[in-house]
PDB file of C-alpha atoms and ligand atoms in Angstrom:
ATOM      1  CA  UNK A   1      29.654  -4.636  -3.007  1.00  0.00           C
ATOM      2  CA  UNK A   2      30.290  -8.125  -1.650  1.00  0.00           C
ATOM      3  CA  UNK A   3      26.709  -9.382  -1.419  1.00  0.00           C
ATOM      4  CA  UNK A   4      26.240 -12.958  -2.630  1.00  0.00           C
ATOM      5  CA  UNK A   5      22.872 -14.617  -3.055  1.00  0.00           C
ATOM      6  CA  UNK A   6      21.644 -18.185  -3.335  1.00  0.00           C
ATOM      7  CA  UNK A   7      18.069 -18.889  -4.337  1.00  0.00           C
ATOM      8  CA  UNK A   8      16.155 -21.191  -2.004  1.00  0.00           C
ATOM      9  CA  UNK A   9      14.774 -24.357  -3.543  1.00  0.00           C
ATOM     10  CA  UNK A  10      11.261 -22.862  -3.579  1.00  0.00           C
ATOM     11  CA  UNK A  11       9.248 -20.125  -5.304  1.00  0.00           C
ATOM     12  CA  UNK A  12      10.304 -17.655  -2.630  1.00  0.00           C
ATOM     13  CA  UNK A  13      13.309 -17.251  -0.351  1.00  0.00           C
ATOM     14  CA  UNK A  14      16.885 -16.125  -0.889  1.00  0.00           C
ATOM     15  CA  UNK A  15      20.008 -16.663   1.209  1.00  0.00           C
ATOM     16  CA  UNK A  16      22.160 -13.518   1.399  1.00  0.00           C
ATOM     17  CA  UNK A  17      25.819 -13.743   2.423  1.00  0.00           C
ATOM     18  CA  UNK A  18      28.778 -11.387   2.327  1.00  0.00           C
ATOM     19  CA  UNK A  19      27.271  -8.885   4.755  1.00  0.00           C
ATOM     20  CA  UNK A  20      28.040  -8.443   8.440  1.00  0.00           C
ATOM     21  CA  UNK A  21      24.792  -7.012   9.766  1.00  0.00           C
ATOM     22  CA  UNK A  22      26.477  -5.804  12.968  1.00  0.00           C
ATOM     23  CA  UNK A  23      28.156  -3.099  10.832  1.00  0.00           C
ATOM     24  CA  UNK A  24      26.551  -0.166   8.992  1.00  0.00           C
ATOM     25  CA  UNK A  25      25.669  -0.947   5.359  1.00  0.00           C
ATOM     26  CA  UNK A  26      26.455   1.278   2.399  1.00  0.00           C
ATOM     27  CA  UNK A  27      23.645   2.994   0.498  1.00  0.00           C
ATOM     28  CA  UNK A  28      24.065   0.493  -2.354  1.00  0.00           C
ATOM     29  CA  UNK A  29      23.951  -2.502  -0.030  1.00  0.00           C
ATOM     30  CA  UNK A  30      20.828  -1.150   1.674  1.00  0.00           C
ATOM     31  CA  UNK A  31      19.132  -0.568  -1.684  1.00  0.00           C
ATOM     32  CA  UNK A  32      20.087  -4.075  -2.848  1.00  0.00           C
ATOM     33  CA  UNK A  33      18.711  -5.934   0.186  1.00  0.00           C
ATOM     34  CA  UNK A  34      15.455  -3.953  -0.054  1.00  0.00           C
ATOM     35  CA  UNK A  35      15.224  -4.835  -3.743  1.00  0.00           C
ATOM     36  CA  UNK A  36      15.851  -8.510  -2.941  1.00  0.00           C
ATOM     37  CA  UNK A  37      13.164  -8.475  -0.246  1.00  0.00           C
ATOM     38  CA  UNK A  38      10.556  -6.932  -2.562  1.00  0.00           C
ATOM     39  CA  UNK A  39      11.320  -9.590  -5.198  1.00  0.00           C
ATOM     40  CA  UNK A  40      12.033 -12.755  -3.206  1.00  0.00           C
ATOM     41  CA  UNK A  41       9.813 -11.991  -0.159  1.00  0.00           C
ATOM     42  CA  UNK A  42      11.906 -13.961   2.392  1.00  0.00           C
ATOM     43  CA  UNK A  43      15.621 -13.322   2.966  1.00  0.00           C
ATOM     44  CA  UNK A  44      17.953 -15.268   5.241  1.00  0.00           C
ATOM     45  CA  UNK A  45      21.267 -13.796   6.409  1.00  0.00           C
ATOM     46  CA  UNK A  46      23.075 -16.751   8.003  1.00  0.00           C
ATOM     47  CA  UNK A  47      25.860 -16.658  10.592  1.00  0.00           C
ATOM     48  CA  UNK A  48      25.046 -13.309  12.212  1.00  0.00           C
ATOM     49  CA  UNK A  49      25.741 -12.597  15.892  1.00  0.00           C
ATOM     50  CA  UNK A  50      23.683  -9.612  16.910  1.00  0.00           C
ATOM     51  CA  UNK A  51      22.791  -8.251  20.313  1.00  0.00           C
ATOM     52  CA  UNK A  52      19.423  -6.430  20.547  1.00  0.00           C
ATOM     53  CA  UNK A  53      20.703  -2.927  19.591  1.00  0.00           C
ATOM     54  CA  UNK A  54      22.720  -4.384  16.686  1.00  0.00           C
ATOM     55  CA  UNK A  55      19.657  -6.324  15.553  1.00  0.00           C
ATOM     56  CA  UNK A  56      17.605  -3.107  15.663  1.00  0.00           C
ATOM     57  CA  UNK A  57      20.214  -1.193  13.657  1.00  0.00           C
ATOM     58  CA  UNK A  58      20.433  -4.038  11.106  1.00  0.00           C
ATOM     59  CA  UNK A  59      16.689  -4.212  10.559  1.00  0.00           C
ATOM     60  CA  UNK A  60      16.393  -0.417  10.327  1.00  0.00           C
ATOM     61  CA  UNK A  61      18.100  -0.848   6.944  1.00  0.00           C
ATOM     62  CA  UNK A  62      14.642  -1.932   5.780  1.00  0.00           C
ATOM     63  CA  UNK A  63      12.788   1.034   7.311  1.00  0.00           C
ATOM     64  CA  UNK A  64      11.670   2.469  10.648  1.00  0.00           C
ATOM     65  CA  UNK A  65      10.864  -0.072  13.332  1.00  0.00           C
ATOM     66  CA  UNK A  66       7.305  -0.622  14.483  1.00  0.00           C
ATOM     67  CA  UNK A  67       6.319  -1.533  18.056  1.00  0.00           C
ATOM     68  CA  UNK A  68       4.962  -5.015  18.834  1.00  0.00           C
ATOM     69  CA  UNK A  69       1.209  -5.116  19.473  1.00  0.00           C
ATOM     70  CA  UNK A  70       1.618  -6.294  23.091  1.00  0.00           C
ATOM     71  CA  UNK A  71       4.451  -5.585  25.499  1.00  0.00           C
ATOM     72  CA  UNK A  72       4.121  -8.957  27.251  1.00  0.00           C
ATOM     73  CA  UNK A  73       6.728 -10.589  25.010  1.00  0.00           C
ATOM     74  CA  UNK A  74       9.208  -7.732  24.603  1.00  0.00           C
ATOM     75  CA  UNK A  75      12.650  -7.210  26.131  1.00  0.00           C
ATOM     76  CA  UNK A  76      12.414  -4.874  29.161  1.00  0.00           C
ATOM     77  CA  UNK A  77      15.459  -2.840  28.068  1.00  0.00           C
ATOM     78  CA  UNK A  78      14.506  -2.779  24.375  1.00  0.00           C
ATOM     79  CA  UNK A  79      10.708  -2.555  24.116  1.00  0.00           C
ATOM     80  CA  UNK A  80      10.768  -2.596  20.287  1.00  0.00           C
ATOM     81  CA  UNK A  81      12.354  -6.064  20.393  1.00  0.00           C
ATOM     82  CA  UNK A  82       9.956  -8.959  20.866  1.00  0.00           C
ATOM     83  CA  UNK A  83      10.925 -12.540  21.582  1.00  0.00           C
ATOM     84  CA  UNK A  84       9.593 -16.005  20.824  1.00  0.00           C
ATOM     85  CA  UNK A  85      10.669 -18.240  23.676  1.00  0.00           C
ATOM     86  CA  UNK A  86       9.716 -21.812  24.532  1.00  0.00           C
ATOM     87  CA  UNK A  87       9.760 -20.870  28.185  1.00  0.00           C
ATOM     88  CA  UNK A  88       6.599 -18.703  28.037  1.00  0.00           C
ATOM     89  CA  UNK A  89       4.453 -21.137  26.143  1.00  0.00           C
ATOM     90  CA  UNK A  90       1.534 -22.994  27.697  1.00  0.00           C
ATOM     91  CA  UNK A  91       1.178 -26.718  26.985  1.00  0.00           C
ATOM     92  CA  UNK A  92      -1.847 -28.750  26.036  1.00  0.00           C
ATOM     93  CA  UNK A  93      -1.596 -32.570  26.147  1.00  0.00           C
ATOM     94  CA  UNK A  94       2.202 -32.218  26.392  1.00  0.00           C
ATOM     95  CA  UNK A  95       2.381 -30.101  23.203  1.00  0.00           C
ATOM     96  CA  UNK A  96       3.563 -26.498  23.236  1.00  0.00           C
ATOM     97  CA  UNK A  97       0.956 -23.923  22.228  1.00  0.00           C
ATOM     98  CA  UNK A  98       3.173 -21.765  20.027  1.00  0.00           C
ATOM     99  CA  UNK A  99       2.160 -18.293  18.904  1.00  0.00           C
ATOM    100  CA  UNK A 100       1.727 -18.002  15.156  1.00  0.00           C
ATOM    101  CA  UNK A 101       0.589 -21.560  14.352  1.00  0.00           C
ATOM    102  CA  UNK A 102      -1.697 -21.320  11.304  1.00  0.00           C
ATOM    103  CA  UNK A 103      -0.665 -19.150   8.335  1.00  0.00           C
ATOM    104  CA  UNK A 104      -1.115 -15.405   8.787  1.00  0.00           C
ATOM    105  CA  UNK A 105       0.306 -11.982   8.038  1.00  0.00           C
ATOM    106  CA  UNK A 106       1.356  -9.857  10.994  1.00  0.00           C
ATOM    107  CA  UNK A 107      -0.773  -7.117  12.594  1.00  0.00           C
ATOM    108  CA  UNK A 108      -3.299  -7.039   9.765  1.00  0.00           C
ATOM    109  CA  UNK A 109      -5.754  -5.232  12.065  1.00  0.00           C
ATOM    110  CA  UNK A 110      -3.486  -2.141  12.072  1.00  0.00           C
ATOM    111  CA  UNK A 111      -4.227   0.800   9.736  1.00  0.00           C
ATOM    112  CA  UNK A 112      -0.516   0.845   8.873  1.00  0.00           C
ATOM    113  CA  UNK A 113       0.584  -2.777   8.694  1.00  0.00           C
ATOM    114  CA  UNK A 114       4.192  -3.969   9.042  1.00  0.00           C
ATOM    115  CA  UNK A 115       6.182  -4.015   5.818  1.00  0.00           C
ATOM    116  CA  UNK A 116       8.306  -6.807   7.240  1.00  0.00           C
ATOM    117  CA  UNK A 117       8.987  -8.955  10.280  1.00  0.00           C
ATOM    118  CA  UNK A 118      12.462 -10.206  11.203  1.00  0.00           C
ATOM    119  CA  UNK A 119      13.633 -12.972  13.520  1.00  0.00           C
ATOM    120  CA  UNK A 120      17.162 -13.649  14.771  1.00  0.00           C
ATOM    121  CA  UNK A 121      17.727 -17.201  16.049  1.00  0.00           C
ATOM    122  CA  UNK A 122      19.693 -17.382  19.305  1.00  0.00           C
ATOM    123  CA  UNK A 123      18.735 -20.930  20.465  1.00  0.00           C
ATOM    124  CA  UNK A 124      17.250 -23.639  18.278  1.00  0.00           C
ATOM    125  CA  UNK A 125      15.972 -27.108  19.238  1.00  0.00           C
ATOM    126  CA  UNK A 126      17.741 -30.156  17.794  1.00  0.00           C
ATOM    127  CA  UNK A 127      14.779 -30.876  15.497  1.00  0.00           C
ATOM    128  CA  UNK A 128      11.560 -29.137  14.383  1.00  0.00           C
ATOM    129  CA  UNK A 129      10.438 -25.550  14.946  1.00  0.00           C
ATOM    130  CA  UNK A 130      10.736 -24.565  11.259  1.00  0.00           C
ATOM    131  CA  UNK A 131       8.909 -21.462  10.050  1.00  0.00           C
ATOM    132  CA  UNK A 132       6.876 -21.859   6.856  1.00  0.00           C
ATOM    133  CA  UNK A 133       6.085 -19.157   4.312  1.00  0.00           C
ATOM    134  CA  UNK A 134       3.694 -19.143   1.347  1.00  0.00           C
ATOM    135  CA  UNK A 135       3.770 -16.756  -1.601  1.00  0.00           C
ATOM    136  CA  UNK A 136       0.389 -14.983  -1.713  1.00  0.00           C
ATOM    137  CA  UNK A 137       1.360 -13.087  -4.911  1.00  0.00           C
ATOM    138  CA  UNK A 138       1.844 -16.312  -6.867  1.00  0.00           C
ATOM    139  CA  UNK A 139      -1.307 -17.740  -5.253  1.00  0.00           C
ATOM    140  CA  UNK A 140      -3.317 -14.786  -6.562  1.00  0.00           C
ATOM    141  CA  UNK A 141      -1.742 -14.991 -10.037  1.00  0.00           C
ATOM    142  CA  UNK A 142      -2.753 -18.652 -10.310  1.00  0.00           C
ATOM    143  CA  UNK A 143      -6.461 -18.070  -9.600  1.00  0.00           C
ATOM    144  CA  UNK A 144      -8.701 -18.379 -12.636  1.00  0.00           C
ATOM    145  CA  UNK A 145     -10.487 -15.257 -13.888  1.00  0.00           C
ATOM    146  CA  UNK A 146     -13.773 -16.111 -12.121  1.00  0.00           C
ATOM    147  CA  UNK A 147     -11.993 -16.611  -8.789  1.00  0.00           C
ATOM    148  CA  UNK A 148     -10.076 -13.361  -9.266  1.00  0.00           C
ATOM    149  CA  UNK A 149     -13.312 -11.494  -9.988  1.00  0.00           C
ATOM    150  CA  UNK A 150     -14.882 -13.021  -6.868  1.00  0.00           C
ATOM    151  CA  UNK A 151     -12.243 -11.643  -4.494  1.00  0.00           C
ATOM    152  CA  UNK A 152     -11.026  -8.382  -6.030  1.00  0.00           C
ATOM    153  CA  UNK A 153     -13.015  -5.301  -4.959  1.00  0.00           C
ATOM    154  CA  UNK A 154     -13.822  -7.135  -1.702  1.00  0.00           C
ATOM    155  CA  UNK A 155     -12.885  -5.985   1.806  1.00  0.00           C
ATOM    156  CA  UNK A 156     -12.752  -7.540   5.235  1.00  0.00           C
ATOM    157  CA  UNK A 157     -12.535  -5.909   8.649  1.00  0.00           C
ATOM    158  CA  UNK A 158      -9.510  -7.269  10.581  1.00  0.00           C
ATOM    159  CA  UNK A 159      -9.945  -7.290  14.376  1.00  0.00           C
ATOM    160  CA  UNK A 160      -8.057  -8.564  17.424  1.00  0.00           C
ATOM    161  CA  UNK A 161      -9.627 -12.021  17.092  1.00  0.00           C
ATOM    162  CA  UNK A 162     -12.123 -13.194  14.492  1.00  0.00           C
ATOM    163  CA  UNK A 163     -15.270 -14.895  15.874  1.00  0.00           C
ATOM    164  CA  UNK A 164     -14.212 -17.863  13.674  1.00  0.00           C
ATOM    165  CA  UNK A 165     -10.495 -17.723  14.418  1.00  0.00           C
ATOM    166  CA  UNK A 166      -8.753 -21.106  14.157  1.00  0.00           C
ATOM    167  CA  UNK A 167      -6.324 -19.997  16.903  1.00  0.00           C
ATOM    168  CA  UNK A 168      -6.557 -18.145  20.196  1.00  0.00           C
ATOM    169  CA  UNK A 169      -4.842 -14.827  20.668  1.00  0.00           C
ATOM    170  CA  UNK A 170      -3.624 -13.324  23.902  1.00  0.00           C
ATOM    171  CA  UNK A 171      -6.619 -12.750  26.241  1.00  0.00           C
ATOM    172  CA  UNK A 172      -7.379  -9.058  26.769  1.00  0.00           C
ATOM    173  CA  UNK A 173      -9.648  -7.205  29.185  1.00  0.00           C
ATOM    174  CA  UNK A 174     -12.168  -4.661  27.831  1.00  0.00           C
ATOM    175  CA  UNK A 175      -9.852  -1.726  28.407  1.00  0.00           C
ATOM    176  CA  UNK A 176      -6.976  -3.388  26.519  1.00  0.00           C
ATOM    177  CA  UNK A 177      -9.309  -4.540  23.757  1.00  0.00           C
ATOM    178  CA  UNK A 178     -10.624  -0.986  23.262  1.00  0.00           C
ATOM    179  CA  UNK A 179      -7.081   0.113  22.354  1.00  0.00           C
ATOM    180  CA  UNK A 180      -6.596  -2.565  19.672  1.00  0.00           C
ATOM    181  CA  UNK A 181      -7.312  -1.251  16.173  1.00  0.00           C
ATOM    182  CA  UNK A 182      -9.841  -2.701  13.725  1.00  0.00           C
ATOM    183  CA  UNK A 183      -9.080  -2.001  10.085  1.00  0.00           C
ATOM    184  CA  UNK A 184     -10.877  -2.607   6.804  1.00  0.00           C
ATOM    185  CA  UNK A 185      -8.410  -4.246   4.423  1.00  0.00           C
ATOM    186  CA  UNK A 186      -8.719  -5.351   0.782  1.00  0.00           C
ATOM    187  CA  UNK A 187      -8.806  -9.096   0.081  1.00  0.00           C
ATOM    188  CA  UNK A 188      -6.411  -8.421  -2.783  1.00  0.00           C
ATOM    189  CA  UNK A 189      -3.771  -5.768  -2.157  1.00  0.00           C
ATOM    190  CA  UNK A 190      -1.352  -4.022  -4.474  1.00  0.00           C
ATOM    191  CA  UNK A 191       2.201  -4.447  -3.197  1.00  0.00           C
ATOM    192  CA  UNK A 192       3.356  -0.935  -2.272  1.00  0.00           C
ATOM    193  CA  UNK A 193       6.837  -1.400  -3.826  1.00  0.00           C
ATOM    194  CA  UNK A 194       6.489  -3.901  -6.659  1.00  0.00           C
ATOM    195  CA  UNK A 195       2.859  -3.144  -7.584  1.00  0.00           C
ATOM    196  CA  UNK A 196       2.093  -6.891  -7.724  1.00  0.00           C
ATOM    197  CA  UNK A 197      -1.364  -8.036  -6.607  1.00  0.00           C
ATOM    198  CA  UNK A 198      -1.453 -10.411  -3.639  1.00  0.00           C
ATOM    199  CA  UNK A 199      -4.053 -12.129  -1.485  1.00  0.00           C
ATOM    200  CA  UNK A 200      -4.269 -10.541   1.944  1.00  0.00           C
ATOM    201  CA  UNK A 201      -5.594 -13.097   4.409  1.00  0.00           C
ATOM    202  CA  UNK A 202      -5.504 -13.615   8.146  1.00  0.00           C
ATOM    203  CA  UNK A 203      -8.150 -16.145   9.169  1.00  0.00           C
ATOM    204  CA  UNK A 204      -7.472 -15.403  12.843  1.00  0.00           C
ATOM    205  CA  UNK A 205      -8.445 -11.766  12.460  1.00  0.00           C
ATOM    206  CA  UNK A 206     -10.897 -11.446   9.546  1.00  0.00           C
ATOM    207  CA  UNK A 207     -14.497 -10.702  10.429  1.00  0.00           C
ATOM    208  CA  UNK A 208     -16.132 -12.167   7.326  1.00  0.00           C
ATOM    209  CA  UNK A 209     -16.273 -10.295   4.014  1.00  0.00           C
ATOM    210  CA  UNK A 210     -18.098  -6.973   3.650  1.00  0.00           C
ATOM    211  CA  UNK A 211     -21.297  -7.121   1.619  1.00  0.00           C
ATOM    212  CA  UNK A 212     -21.510 -10.937   1.716  1.00  0.00           C
ATOM    213  CA  UNK A 213     -23.759 -13.061   3.956  1.00  0.00           C
ATOM    214  CA  UNK A 214     -21.682 -14.235   6.926  1.00  0.00           C
ATOM    215  CA  UNK A 215     -21.316 -17.907   5.943  1.00  0.00           C
ATOM    216  CA  UNK A 216     -20.574 -17.072   2.311  1.00  0.00           C
ATOM    217  CA  UNK A 217     -17.902 -14.549   3.354  1.00  0.00           C
ATOM    218  CA  UNK A 218     -16.145 -17.030   5.631  1.00  0.00           C
ATOM    219  CA  UNK A 219     -16.431 -19.722   2.942  1.00  0.00           C
ATOM    220  CA  UNK A 220     -14.670 -17.407   0.463  1.00  0.00           C
ATOM    221  CA  UNK A 221     -11.897 -16.666   2.972  1.00  0.00           C
ATOM    222  CA  UNK A 222     -11.458 -20.393   3.631  1.00  0.00           C
ATOM    223  CA  UNK A 223     -11.361 -21.231  -0.083  1.00  0.00           C
ATOM    224  CA  UNK A 224      -8.680 -18.595  -0.756  1.00  0.00           C
ATOM    225  CA  UNK A 225      -6.709 -19.661   2.322  1.00  0.00           C
ATOM    226  CA  UNK A 226      -6.718 -23.361   1.323  1.00  0.00           C
ATOM    227  CA  UNK A 227      -5.604 -22.380  -2.172  1.00  0.00           C
ATOM    228  CA  UNK A 228      -2.784 -20.140  -0.875  1.00  0.00           C
ATOM    229  CA  UNK A 229      -1.278 -22.655   1.560  1.00  0.00           C
ATOM    230  CA  UNK A 230      -0.574 -25.341  -1.057  1.00  0.00           C
ATOM    231  CA  UNK A 231       2.979 -26.731  -0.849  1.00  0.00           C
ATOM    232  CA  UNK A 232       3.793 -25.364  -4.327  1.00  0.00           C
ATOM    233  CA  UNK A 233       3.748 -21.834  -2.842  1.00  0.00           C
ATOM    234  CA  UNK A 234       5.840 -22.734   0.199  1.00  0.00           C
ATOM    235  CA  UNK A 235       9.338 -22.018   1.457  1.00  0.00           C
ATOM    236  CA  UNK A 236      10.134 -23.818   4.722  1.00  0.00           C
ATOM    237  CA  UNK A 237      12.917 -22.303   6.779  1.00  0.00           C
ATOM    238  CA  UNK A 238      15.020 -24.691   8.882  1.00  0.00           C
ATOM    239  CA  UNK A 239      16.639 -22.527  11.513  1.00  0.00           C
ATOM    240  CA  UNK A 240      20.323 -22.424  12.422  1.00  0.00           C
ATOM    241  CA  UNK A 241      21.661 -20.375  15.310  1.00  0.00           C
ATOM    242  CA  UNK A 242      22.748 -17.002  13.894  1.00  0.00           C
ATOM    243  CA  UNK A 243      20.152 -16.822  11.109  1.00  0.00           C
ATOM    244  CA  UNK A 244      18.463 -13.479  10.583  1.00  0.00           C
ATOM    245  CA  UNK A 245      15.332 -14.050   8.514  1.00  0.00           C
ATOM    246  CA  UNK A 246      13.184 -11.176   7.288  1.00  0.00           C
ATOM    247  CA  UNK A 247       9.933 -11.550   5.383  1.00  0.00           C
ATOM    248  CA  UNK A 248       7.613  -9.177   3.541  1.00  0.00           C
ATOM    249  CA  UNK A 249       4.172  -9.327   5.168  1.00  0.00           C
ATOM    250  CA  UNK A 250       2.512  -8.097   1.952  1.00  0.00           C
ATOM    251  CA  UNK A 251       3.959 -10.930  -0.170  1.00  0.00           C
ATOM    252  CA  UNK A 252       3.842 -13.950   2.144  1.00  0.00           C
ATOM    253  CA  UNK A 253       1.892 -15.508   4.978  1.00  0.00           C
ATOM    254  CA  UNK A 254       3.901 -17.404   7.588  1.00  0.00           C
ATOM    255  CA  UNK A 255       3.332 -19.970  10.304  1.00  0.00           C
ATOM    256  CA  UNK A 256       5.243 -21.398  13.250  1.00  0.00           C
ATOM    257  CA  UNK A 257       5.505 -25.097  14.165  1.00  0.00           C
ATOM    258  CA  UNK A 258       5.320 -26.702  17.607  1.00  0.00           C
ATOM    259  CA  UNK A 259       6.783 -30.019  16.454  1.00  0.00           C
ATOM    260  CA  UNK A 260       9.900 -29.964  18.646  1.00  0.00           C
ATOM    261  CA  UNK A 261      10.749 -31.390  22.043  1.00  0.00           C
ATOM    262  CA  UNK A 262       9.052 -29.045  24.560  1.00  0.00           C
ATOM    263  CA  UNK A 263      11.964 -29.615  26.947  1.00  0.00           C
ATOM    264  CA  UNK A 264      14.371 -28.063  24.434  1.00  0.00           C
ATOM    265  CA  UNK A 265      14.900 -24.327  24.289  1.00  0.00           C
ATOM    266  CA  UNK A 266      13.939 -22.274  21.238  1.00  0.00           C
ATOM    267  CA  UNK A 267      14.599 -18.542  21.460  1.00  0.00           C
ATOM    268  CA  UNK A 268      14.415 -15.936  18.715  1.00  0.00           C
ATOM    269  CA  UNK A 269      14.270 -12.166  18.939  1.00  0.00           C
ATOM    270  CA  UNK A 270      11.823 -10.346  16.738  1.00  0.00           C
ATOM    271  CA  UNK A 271      11.363  -6.943  15.113  1.00  0.00           C
ATOM    272  CA  UNK A 272       8.848  -5.404  12.778  1.00  0.00           C
ATOM    273  CA  UNK A 273       9.385  -2.744  10.128  1.00  0.00           C
ATOM    274  CA  UNK A 274       6.688  -0.144   9.550  1.00  0.00           C
ATOM    275  CA  UNK A 275       4.888  -0.218   6.219  1.00  0.00           C
ATOM    276  CA  UNK A 276       2.175   1.912   4.666  1.00  0.00           C
ATOM    277  CA  UNK A 277      -1.618   1.688   4.578  1.00  0.00           C
ATOM    278  CA  UNK A 278      -2.621  -1.024   2.117  1.00  0.00           C
ATOM    279  CA  UNK A 279      -4.544  -0.348  -1.056  1.00  0.00           C
ATOM    280  CA  UNK A 280      -6.659  -2.637  -3.206  1.00  0.00           C
ATOM    281  CA  UNK A 281      -4.922  -4.107  -6.249  1.00  0.00           C
ATOM    282  CA  UNK A 282      -7.625  -2.965  -8.636  1.00  0.00           C
ATOM    283  CA  UNK A 283      -9.750   0.169  -8.287  1.00  0.00           C
TER     284      UNK A 283
HETATM  285  C1  SIN B   1       6.316 -15.512  14.429  1.00  0.00           C
HETATM  286  O1  SIN B   1       7.103 -14.727  14.964  1.00  0.00           O
HETATM  287  O2  SIN B   1       5.373 -15.120  13.751  1.00  0.00           O
HETATM  288  C2  SIN B   1       6.481 -16.999  14.650  1.00  0.00           C
HETATM  289  C3  SIN B   1       7.580 -17.564  13.857  1.00  0.00           C
HETATM  290  C4  SIN B   1       8.286 -18.691  14.592  1.00  0.00           C
HETATM  291  O3  SIN B   1       8.529 -18.591  15.812  1.00  0.00           O
HETATM  292  O4  SIN B   1       8.598 -19.680  13.932  1.00  0.00           O
END
């Protein structure tokens, strides 16, 4: 096996070289990259040149692909493949309104949430547009015992858009909205592969905390969120054309940045890998 790894200068993140993702991987290589993902939570494979079917085949090494929630931002010929493109983004006061600003985990309102999300960078602006990740396993581990007791055994219903969402999601009519799942998720999940406990937060989608008065529930979510997004838990990915980055949605939250020149083009293609229904860390 020719896989080489270099740890990112952060609690999470690993650069993986020595693999050409346009080619089939061996069983050992597949097992190794899945092991690395479960441990390091964010992997970057630099210098790849993948067309959409090659990207799909590469990411299937991590598991079956999962459709994007909306087909508005998917490739017509490859509906599993989403895209993040500067060209579709509205502007407010000259600033691009990017999707995914504010830390979150993908599709948390689904009964079976994505194990992982992957992006392949095809065009990158000359500055800005990094993607940030925070380690929600480490964030949970660092809570004191009282804070752990406060959030374990708690659940929140995740919906299309929380009444207190800090960001706006795609506008849907009633018929579309009726098709979007709502799912009760633990505040602290057990990672399905590693067994590690992790905070499971998505302030854009959480409808308070079950069994708590509304304001108290949202205050708890906010407190955990502010704790989890501290720089000490962060890996910040600076994109290069050709990067394939994959992250584990059960171990990290991520956020996009709109801090680049809106006249420059940023274009990444996107896939999600199906996971399993999430379980609480402690029964
Ligand atoms: C996302 O796909 O969640 C956004 C990441 C990015 O475009 O930086």
